[in-house]
Amino acid sequence: MDQHIIRLSPLGKELTVNHNTPMMDVLHGFGIEFPCGGKGTCGKCKIKILAGHLEMTAPHREKILKLGLDDSWRLACLSRATEDVTIQVAQFEALILADDTKFDFIPQNGYGIAVDVGTTTLVAQLVDLTTASVLAVETMLNPQVKYGADLISRIQKDLEGHGAQMTDLIQNAIGGMLEKLMAQQPVNVKRVVLVGNTAMQRTFVGLSLNPLSCYPFQVADLGAKTFPVNDLGWKIDVEEPVCFYPSIGSFVGSDILAGIAATGIHRHEKMTALIDLGTNGEIVLGNRHGMVCASTAAGPAFEGANISMGMRAVTGAISSITTDQTPWSLQVIGNEKARGICGSGLIDAMAIFREQELIGSFGDITTGEESISLDEVVVLTQKDINEFQLAKAALAAGLTILASELSITTAEIDEIVIAGAFGNYIHIGNMVATGMVEAQEEKIHKMGNTALIGAKMFLFSGPGLADEICTKIRHVNLEANRDFQDIYVDKMLFP
Ligand code: FES
């Protein structure tokens, strides 16, 4: 064959290239960096094969082994297109949200499928329960995005009578992904675990989102939901009923429950916070003696909502801003012309605007203009800056109130784990500089898709692990705290 198709998952990009084209040439145009110049020594250009094949020479294999990777991985700088292939690029991890983090497990026979049902992205992994290794991965955009990108729009559509269509869409999409997994690896699946926020659980199950639409936002039936696979109409066999894991609160779902499992907060002595910058900006704080959790209104701004040129972390989004050039240099996902800005870029912009005194501590643009231009296309308006302040204040106030619920101060938190879609792009220093997270930089680290890691752990643990977490955690309504308004207003200031 003279030409081959290269698919970049889940960017949805498909390229046709000539036989033997170096993958370095293919990926260069997407902003992928090759720090060692393609010598195969830094490992930074690693790519994972999701379908198809890329040939590997013996020295290439040696380098892959040395990096501790399995043979589904390649170094792009040493690979050429020799047949159709679908790849996941490690430098785009924040977009892909698939994960191959190692975790402790007790081996058992059979296979399981873990599914992270995100508001934006769906990820399913087929796992060998004897080794915990991932045999196949499927990712896709949540087809419910046609009813709106964020949860508020979905809730609205549910109230307008589109609930049944949203249920069909999500059930069929996940069923289709599972069928594709089984087509790649025809094995007998023992169990399927789904995790997601409370709205995703309810819409998957076919329950109304009405309780999430109005005060007091109380959802009565937060528990696990199970279905024999036949009831879902999926054309696969699964030994046990499919289980969507329980939510902790109205806006703290089983994705956070899974995140707690992944981080192990519930078993550690050290006081740890988990901050998920997904849709709701959920926070968990505690240790093995007890945990509290809450959702904040921080999420939407970091997903691009409410920001005039905001967008998700996809091709064309400014994902990172640095000051290695004057006044700054922009990194755009996919190395394309910038069309907008995503959450991580927004945080960088705010930190740099403050550093360069373009905005004051109240967030006011000091030049008196209505906006600040990042380049000839993308601007941030005064309103955008104020939206960022509302979001970062919600997060900082949330952590402060949760700490007070445990009778500690935020200074006594030992570790802060950042999870979420764009976590990998975030400059932690800038989170601290904007006052979004008030802690020393060295206490904060990123952990990627903790929901998916936890869902895989649930494949091994059965309900026991989730039950253990649920008995140790308490959901807190932040706004019911009498100091909330004062703390919230205070946190709107830039440090
Ligand atoms: S660029 Fe360094 S290993 Fe490929």
mmCIF file of N, CA and C and ligand atoms in Angstrom, residues 34-38 40-45 75 77, ligand 1:
data_model
loop_
_atom_site.group_PDB
_atom_site.id
_atom_site.type_symbol
_atom_site.label_atom_id
_atom_site.label_comp_id
_atom_site.label_asym_id
_atom_site.label_seq_id
_atom_site.Cartn_x
_atom_site.Cartn_y
_atom_site.Cartn_z
ATOM 1 N N PHE A 34 10.003 17.536 20.267
ATOM 2 C CA PHE A 34 10.985 16.448 20.238
ATOM 3 C C PHE A 34 12.245 16.947 20.940
ATOM 4 N N PRO A 35 12.194 16.957 22.278
ATOM 5 C CA PRO A 35 13.239 17.646 23.051
ATOM 6 C C PRO A 35 14.665 17.175 22.763
ATOM 7 N N CYS A 36 14.876 15.878 22.507
ATOM 8 C CA CYS A 36 16.264 15.447 22.266
ATOM 9 C C CYS A 36 16.582 15.477 20.776
ATOM 10 N N GLY A 37 15.720 16.119 20.018
ATOM 11 C CA GLY A 37 15.981 16.257 18.582
ATOM 12 C C GLY A 37 15.763 14.955 17.834
ATOM 13 N N GLY A 38 15.048 14.025 18.454
ATOM 14 C CA GLY A 38 14.731 12.780 17.754
ATOM 15 C C GLY A 38 15.814 11.723 17.872
ATOM 16 N N GLY A 40 15.953 9.665 20.335
ATOM 17 C CA GLY A 40 15.388 8.513 21.045
ATOM 18 C C GLY A 40 15.908 8.397 22.466
ATOM 19 N N THR A 41 16.408 9.498 23.031
ATOM 20 C CA THR A 41 16.984 9.398 24.379
ATOM 21 C C THR A 41 16.097 10.006 25.469
ATOM 22 N N CYS A 42 15.248 10.985 25.124
ATOM 23 C CA CYS A 42 14.492 11.666 26.195
ATOM 24 C C CYS A 42 13.160 10.983 26.509
ATOM 25 N N GLY A 43 12.608 10.254 25.559
ATOM 26 C CA GLY A 43 11.337 9.560 25.779
ATOM 27 C C GLY A 43 10.120 10.464 25.737
ATOM 28 N N LYS A 44 10.326 11.756 25.488
ATOM 29 C CA LYS A 44 9.214 12.713 25.569
ATOM 30 C C LYS A 44 8.235 12.609 24.386
ATOM 31 N N CYS A 45 8.652 11.939 23.314
ATOM 32 C CA CYS A 45 7.779 11.880 22.130
ATOM 33 C C CYS A 45 6.998 10.576 22.098
ATOM 34 N N LEU A 75 8.410 5.346 20.327
ATOM 35 C CA LEU A 75 8.908 6.718 20.306
ATOM 36 C C LEU A 75 8.607 7.242 18.909
ATOM 37 N N CYS A 77 9.783 9.631 17.338
ATOM 38 C CA CYS A 77 10.950 10.055 16.562
ATOM 39 C C CYS A 77 11.658 8.875 15.905
HETATM 40 S S1 FES B 1 12.445 13.156 20.798
HETATM 41 FE FE1 FES B 1 13.493 12.371 22.460
HETATM 42 S S2 FES B 1 12.942 10.309 22.437
HETATM 43 FE FE2 FES B 1 11.963 11.074 20.705
#
